[in-house]
XYZ file of C-alpha atoms in Angstrom:
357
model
C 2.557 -15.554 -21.305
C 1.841 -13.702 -18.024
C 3.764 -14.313 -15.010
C 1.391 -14.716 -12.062
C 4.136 -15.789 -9.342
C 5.676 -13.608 -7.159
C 9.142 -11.780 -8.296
C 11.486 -11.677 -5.360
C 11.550 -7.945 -4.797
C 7.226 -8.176 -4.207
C 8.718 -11.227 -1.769
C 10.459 -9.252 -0.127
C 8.126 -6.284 0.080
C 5.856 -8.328 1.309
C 8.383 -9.582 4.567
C 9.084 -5.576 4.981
C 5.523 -5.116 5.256
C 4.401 -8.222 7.575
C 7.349 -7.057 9.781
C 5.558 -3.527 9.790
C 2.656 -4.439 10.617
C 3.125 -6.974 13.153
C 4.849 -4.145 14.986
C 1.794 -1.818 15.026
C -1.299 -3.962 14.275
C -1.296 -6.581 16.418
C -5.006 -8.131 16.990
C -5.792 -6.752 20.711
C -4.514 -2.898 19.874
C -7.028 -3.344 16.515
C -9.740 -4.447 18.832
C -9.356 -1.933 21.091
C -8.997 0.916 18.569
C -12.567 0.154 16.937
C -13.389 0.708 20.312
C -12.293 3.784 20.693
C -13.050 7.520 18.717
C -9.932 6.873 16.737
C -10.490 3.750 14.558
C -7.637 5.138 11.997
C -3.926 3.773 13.026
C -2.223 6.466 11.827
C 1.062 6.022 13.452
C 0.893 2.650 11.467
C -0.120 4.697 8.240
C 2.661 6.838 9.041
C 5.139 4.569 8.765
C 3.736 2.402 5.423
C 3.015 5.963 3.825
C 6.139 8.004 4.960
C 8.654 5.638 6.775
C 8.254 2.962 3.607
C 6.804 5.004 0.967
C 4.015 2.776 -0.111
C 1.632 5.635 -0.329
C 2.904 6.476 -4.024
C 3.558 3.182 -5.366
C 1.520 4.096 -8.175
C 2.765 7.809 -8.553
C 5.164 7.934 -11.172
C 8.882 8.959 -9.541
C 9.207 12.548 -11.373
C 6.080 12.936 -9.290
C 7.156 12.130 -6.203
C 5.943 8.421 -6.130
C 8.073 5.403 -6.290
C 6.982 4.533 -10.336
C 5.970 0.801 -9.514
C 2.531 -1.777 -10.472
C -0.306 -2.677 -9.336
C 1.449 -5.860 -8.705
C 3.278 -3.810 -6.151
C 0.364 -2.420 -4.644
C -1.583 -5.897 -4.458
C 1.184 -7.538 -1.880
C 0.806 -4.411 -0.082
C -2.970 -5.077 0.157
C -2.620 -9.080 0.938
C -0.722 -7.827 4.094
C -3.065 -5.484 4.831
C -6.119 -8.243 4.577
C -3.857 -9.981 6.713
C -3.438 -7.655 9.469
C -7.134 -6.213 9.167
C -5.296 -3.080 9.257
C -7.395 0.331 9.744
C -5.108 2.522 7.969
C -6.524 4.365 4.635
C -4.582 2.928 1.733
C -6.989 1.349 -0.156
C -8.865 4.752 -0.078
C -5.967 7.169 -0.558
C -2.636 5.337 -2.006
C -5.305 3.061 -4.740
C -8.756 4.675 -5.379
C -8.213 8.652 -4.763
C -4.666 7.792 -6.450
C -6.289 7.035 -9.357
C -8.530 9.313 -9.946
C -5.742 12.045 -9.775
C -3.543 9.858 -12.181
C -6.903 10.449 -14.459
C -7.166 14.031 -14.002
C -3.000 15.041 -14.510
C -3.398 16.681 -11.261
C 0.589 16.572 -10.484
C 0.349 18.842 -7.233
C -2.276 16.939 -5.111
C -0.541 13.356 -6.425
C 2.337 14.317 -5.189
C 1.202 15.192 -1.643
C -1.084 11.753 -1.684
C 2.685 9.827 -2.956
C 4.078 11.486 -0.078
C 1.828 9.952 2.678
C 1.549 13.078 4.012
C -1.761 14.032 3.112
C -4.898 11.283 2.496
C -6.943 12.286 -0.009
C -10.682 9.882 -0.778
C -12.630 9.908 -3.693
C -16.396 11.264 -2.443
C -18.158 8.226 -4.147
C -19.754 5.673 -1.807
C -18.076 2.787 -0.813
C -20.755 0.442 -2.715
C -20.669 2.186 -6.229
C -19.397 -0.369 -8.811
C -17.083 0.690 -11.603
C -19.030 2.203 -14.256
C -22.728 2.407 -12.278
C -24.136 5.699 -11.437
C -22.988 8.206 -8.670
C -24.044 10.788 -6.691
C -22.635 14.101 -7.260
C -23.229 17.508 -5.762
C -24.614 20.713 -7.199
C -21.698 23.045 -8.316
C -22.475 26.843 -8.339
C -19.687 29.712 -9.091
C -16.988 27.135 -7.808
C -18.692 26.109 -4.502
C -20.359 22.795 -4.266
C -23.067 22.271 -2.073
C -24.888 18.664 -0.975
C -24.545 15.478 0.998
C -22.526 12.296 0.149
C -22.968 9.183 1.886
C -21.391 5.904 2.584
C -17.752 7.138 1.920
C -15.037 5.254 3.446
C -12.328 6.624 5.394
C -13.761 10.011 4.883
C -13.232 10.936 8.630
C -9.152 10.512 8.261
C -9.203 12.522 4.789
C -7.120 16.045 4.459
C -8.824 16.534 0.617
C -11.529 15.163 -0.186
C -12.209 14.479 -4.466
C -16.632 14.943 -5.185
C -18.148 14.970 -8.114
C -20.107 17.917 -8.934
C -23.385 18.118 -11.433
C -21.798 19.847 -14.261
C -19.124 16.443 -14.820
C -16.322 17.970 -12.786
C -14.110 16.330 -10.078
C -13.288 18.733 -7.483
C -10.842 18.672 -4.888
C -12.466 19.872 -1.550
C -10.132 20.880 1.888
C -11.903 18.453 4.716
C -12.039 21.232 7.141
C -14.475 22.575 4.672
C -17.427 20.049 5.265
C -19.161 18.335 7.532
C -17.844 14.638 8.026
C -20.764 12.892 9.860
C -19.548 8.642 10.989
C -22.002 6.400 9.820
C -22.641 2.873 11.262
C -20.118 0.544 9.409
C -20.082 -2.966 9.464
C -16.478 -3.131 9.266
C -15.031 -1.147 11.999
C -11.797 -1.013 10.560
C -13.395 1.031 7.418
C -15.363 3.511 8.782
C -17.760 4.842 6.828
C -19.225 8.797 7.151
C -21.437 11.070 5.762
C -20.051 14.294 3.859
C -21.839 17.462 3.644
C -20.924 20.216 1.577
C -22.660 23.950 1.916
C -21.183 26.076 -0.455
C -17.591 24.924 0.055
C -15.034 25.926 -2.436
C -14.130 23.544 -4.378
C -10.791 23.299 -7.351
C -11.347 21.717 -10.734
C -8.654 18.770 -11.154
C -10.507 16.974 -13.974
C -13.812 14.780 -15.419
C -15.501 12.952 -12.981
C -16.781 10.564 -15.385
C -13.528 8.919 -16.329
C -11.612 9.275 -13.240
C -14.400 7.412 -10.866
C -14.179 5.313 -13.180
C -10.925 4.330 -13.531
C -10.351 5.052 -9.897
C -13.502 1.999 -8.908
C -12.137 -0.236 -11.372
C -8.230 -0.305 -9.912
C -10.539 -0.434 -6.564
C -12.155 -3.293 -7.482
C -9.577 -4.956 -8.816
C -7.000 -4.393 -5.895
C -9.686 -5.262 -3.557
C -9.542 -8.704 -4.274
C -5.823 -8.995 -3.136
C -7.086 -7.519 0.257
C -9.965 -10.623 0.324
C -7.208 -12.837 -0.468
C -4.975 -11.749 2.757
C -8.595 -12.113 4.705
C -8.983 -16.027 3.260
C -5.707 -16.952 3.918
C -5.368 -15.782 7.697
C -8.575 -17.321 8.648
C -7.254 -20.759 6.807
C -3.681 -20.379 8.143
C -4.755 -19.820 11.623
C -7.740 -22.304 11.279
C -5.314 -24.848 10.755
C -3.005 -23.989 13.305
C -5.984 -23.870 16.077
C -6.957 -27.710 14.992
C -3.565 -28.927 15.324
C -3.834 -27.704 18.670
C -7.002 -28.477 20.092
C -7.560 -31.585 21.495
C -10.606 -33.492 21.732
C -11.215 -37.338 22.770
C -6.771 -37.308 23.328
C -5.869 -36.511 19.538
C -5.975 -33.307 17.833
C -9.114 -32.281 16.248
C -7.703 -31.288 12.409
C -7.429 -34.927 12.427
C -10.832 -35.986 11.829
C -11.889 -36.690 8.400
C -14.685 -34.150 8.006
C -12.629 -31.725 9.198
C -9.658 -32.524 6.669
C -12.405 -32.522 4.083
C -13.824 -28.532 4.883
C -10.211 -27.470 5.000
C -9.057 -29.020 1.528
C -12.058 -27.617 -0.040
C -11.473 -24.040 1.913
C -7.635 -24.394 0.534
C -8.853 -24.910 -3.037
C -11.329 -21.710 -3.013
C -8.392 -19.840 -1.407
C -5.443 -20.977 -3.911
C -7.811 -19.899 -6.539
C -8.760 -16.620 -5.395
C -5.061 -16.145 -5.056
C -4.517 -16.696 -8.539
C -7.888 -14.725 -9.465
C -6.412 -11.357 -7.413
C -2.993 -11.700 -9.026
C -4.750 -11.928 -12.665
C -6.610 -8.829 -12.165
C -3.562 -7.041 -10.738
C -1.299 -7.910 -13.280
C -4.078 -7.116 -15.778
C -4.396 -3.549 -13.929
C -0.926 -3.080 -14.947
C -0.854 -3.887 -18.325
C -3.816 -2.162 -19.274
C -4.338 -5.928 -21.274
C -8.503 -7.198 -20.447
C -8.801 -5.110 -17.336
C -12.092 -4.558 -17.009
C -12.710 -8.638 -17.959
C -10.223 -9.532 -14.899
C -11.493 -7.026 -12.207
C -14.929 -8.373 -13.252
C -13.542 -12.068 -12.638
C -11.660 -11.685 -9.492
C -14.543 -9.671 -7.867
C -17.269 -12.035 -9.089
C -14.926 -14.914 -7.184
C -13.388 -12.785 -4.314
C -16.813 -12.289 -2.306
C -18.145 -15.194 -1.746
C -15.094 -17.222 -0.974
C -13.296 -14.574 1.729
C -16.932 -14.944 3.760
C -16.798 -18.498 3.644
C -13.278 -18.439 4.708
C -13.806 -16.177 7.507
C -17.225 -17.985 8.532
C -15.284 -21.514 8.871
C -12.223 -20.117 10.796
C -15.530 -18.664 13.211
C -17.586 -21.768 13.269
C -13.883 -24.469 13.450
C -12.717 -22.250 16.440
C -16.147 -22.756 18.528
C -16.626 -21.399 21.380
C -13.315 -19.414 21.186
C -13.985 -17.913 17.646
C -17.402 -16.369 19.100
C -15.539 -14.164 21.535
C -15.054 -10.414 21.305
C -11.673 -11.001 21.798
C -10.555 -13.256 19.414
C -10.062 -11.116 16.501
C -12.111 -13.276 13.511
C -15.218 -11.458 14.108
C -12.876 -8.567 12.803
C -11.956 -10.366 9.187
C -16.035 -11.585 9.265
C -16.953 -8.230 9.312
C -14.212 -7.171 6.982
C -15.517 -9.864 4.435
C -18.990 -9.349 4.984
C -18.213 -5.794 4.125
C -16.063 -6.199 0.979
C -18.276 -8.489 -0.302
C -20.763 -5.211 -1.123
C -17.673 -2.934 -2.155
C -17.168 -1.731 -5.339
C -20.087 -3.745 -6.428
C -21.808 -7.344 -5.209
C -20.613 -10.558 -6.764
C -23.858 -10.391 -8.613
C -23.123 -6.920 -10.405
C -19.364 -8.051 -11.241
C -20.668 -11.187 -12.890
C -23.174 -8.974 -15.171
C -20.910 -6.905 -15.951
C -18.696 -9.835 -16.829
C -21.154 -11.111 -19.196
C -22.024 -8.137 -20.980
C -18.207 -8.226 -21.345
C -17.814 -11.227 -22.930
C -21.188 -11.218 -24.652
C -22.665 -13.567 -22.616
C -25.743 -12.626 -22.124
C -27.540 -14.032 -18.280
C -30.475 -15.169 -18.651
């Protein structure tokens, strides 16, 4: 029977990376950095990627990479949920990781292990696993066309597009134009690549590696919504101990208790839906059922979380410097990642032959 729980070496990965992070990505230097022209934290990246070696978790270790799970890489991505941290792992360390793993390209997986280079697969940020994708047109080894909606592509050093003859090729970023795009979630930025004639190397099929690549996405995702829920419950909570109203603390009102033990019961199981699709990731055992599962659940129940720790915090949560509108947006814009809710739970019924009606 599969072990959901946490061993004690994620445990304590997971105290080496809160530690991290509350170092570097504290709430008002996250704020003011989607302010700013540099939205990427990548003194922060530096030191999960480099400093901790996170970046290769799932690079095997005669490749450079530290040989461990998915599991791994999901308490990586519960912190990072936690911290709303704008550093590129998802993009680079999970999805681009992938892909590579896919292709057998040894050489660029071991420069993406090493932290030192961030690679992103070319495929927009709202493509689910196994739905079409744009690719470019591939002439004589250059590759020319425009990708949009690709996340993190503004911190990339190699960019991975798919070309029209099935190919993945790995592109230098100083060889296209990166264009930011309006993102919901400042902390993801999104961009706009364009490619005119850039030369491009072969590392696989595109077909299988997106593929893969979205569904380990998907999946891992889900741990990140999870870190989202649970610091807008944890810190909910906290704030109604707190605040006062009529001399006793407002968390003591009924209807309150009542939104928060409902909240807890959403968040417990989205917990337990994350860790099922991790653990499936890494067995290889009804992956594409669990990724389907988790993602159909993850969605809707991070937004809610995030939209009661906004509405329970009144007039405090609405301010620019509180930093919930930044796990709203982060929600709001997961929700649509790798697929809706909607698309996950199709796909999980063609799975299971269940057919919607």
């Amino acid at each position: 029977m599969t072990d959901l729980l946490y061993a004690e070496e994620e445990e304590a990965l997971r105290a080496a990376v809160r530690d991290l992070l509350a170092d570097h990505c504290d709430a008002p230097g996250v704020i003011a950095r989607t302010e700013s022209d540099a939205p990427h934290d990548l003194a922060a990246w530096k030191a999960l990627a480099d400093g901790m070696g996170l970046a290769g978790l799932l690079v095997p270790e005669e490749l450079g990479g530290q040989g461990a799970s998915h599991r791994e890489v999901a308490v990586v991505l519960e912190e990072l949920g936690r911290a709303v941290a704008p550093v590129p792992y998802l993009t680079s360390a999970v999805v681009a990781t992938e892909a590579l793993l896919e292709c057998g390209d040894e050489e660029l997986l071991g420069k993406l292990a090493s932290g030192r280079t961030i690679g992103v697969l070319a495929v927009g940020l709202q493509v689910a696993p196994g739905a079409a994708f744009q690719a470019v047109r591939v002439e004589d080894g250059r590759l020319t066309g425009e990708l949009t909606g690709i996340a993190d592509a503004v911190a990339a050093d190699v960019l991975l597009v798919p070309g029209d003859d099935g190919g993945l090729y790995a592109v230098a970023a100083d060889a296209v134009s990166v264009t930011p795009q309006i993102a919901f979630d400042l902390t993801r930025p999104l961009a706009a690549v364009t490619l005119d004639g850039a030369a491009g190397r072969r590392v696989g099929d595109a077909g299988p590696a997106v593929r893969r690549a979205l569904r380990a996405g998907a999946g891992l995702l889900a741990s990140e919504q999870f870190g989202v829920a649970e610091w807008a419950l944890t810190e909910t909570v906290r704030y109604l101990k707190e605040r006062k109203q009529f001399n006793r603390p407002v968390g003591g009102f009924q209807a309150l208790k009542h939104r928060l033990a409902q909240l807890w019961l959403e968040v417990v199981n989205l917990r337990a839906a994350a860790r099922g699709a991790a653990d499936a990731l890494a067995s290889g055992v009804d992956a594409d059922v669990l990724v389907a599962v988790a993602q159909a659940y993850a969605a809707p129940v991070a937004v809610r979380a995030a939209e009661e720790a906004l509405q329970l915090h009144a007039g405090i949560g609405m301010t620019w410097e509180h930093p919930i509108h930044l796990y709203l947006k982060r929600a709001k814009a997961d929700s649509i990642a790798f697929g809706t809710a909607g698309a996950h739970r199709e796909a999980l019924a063609a799975l299971v032959d269940l057919q919607m009606p």
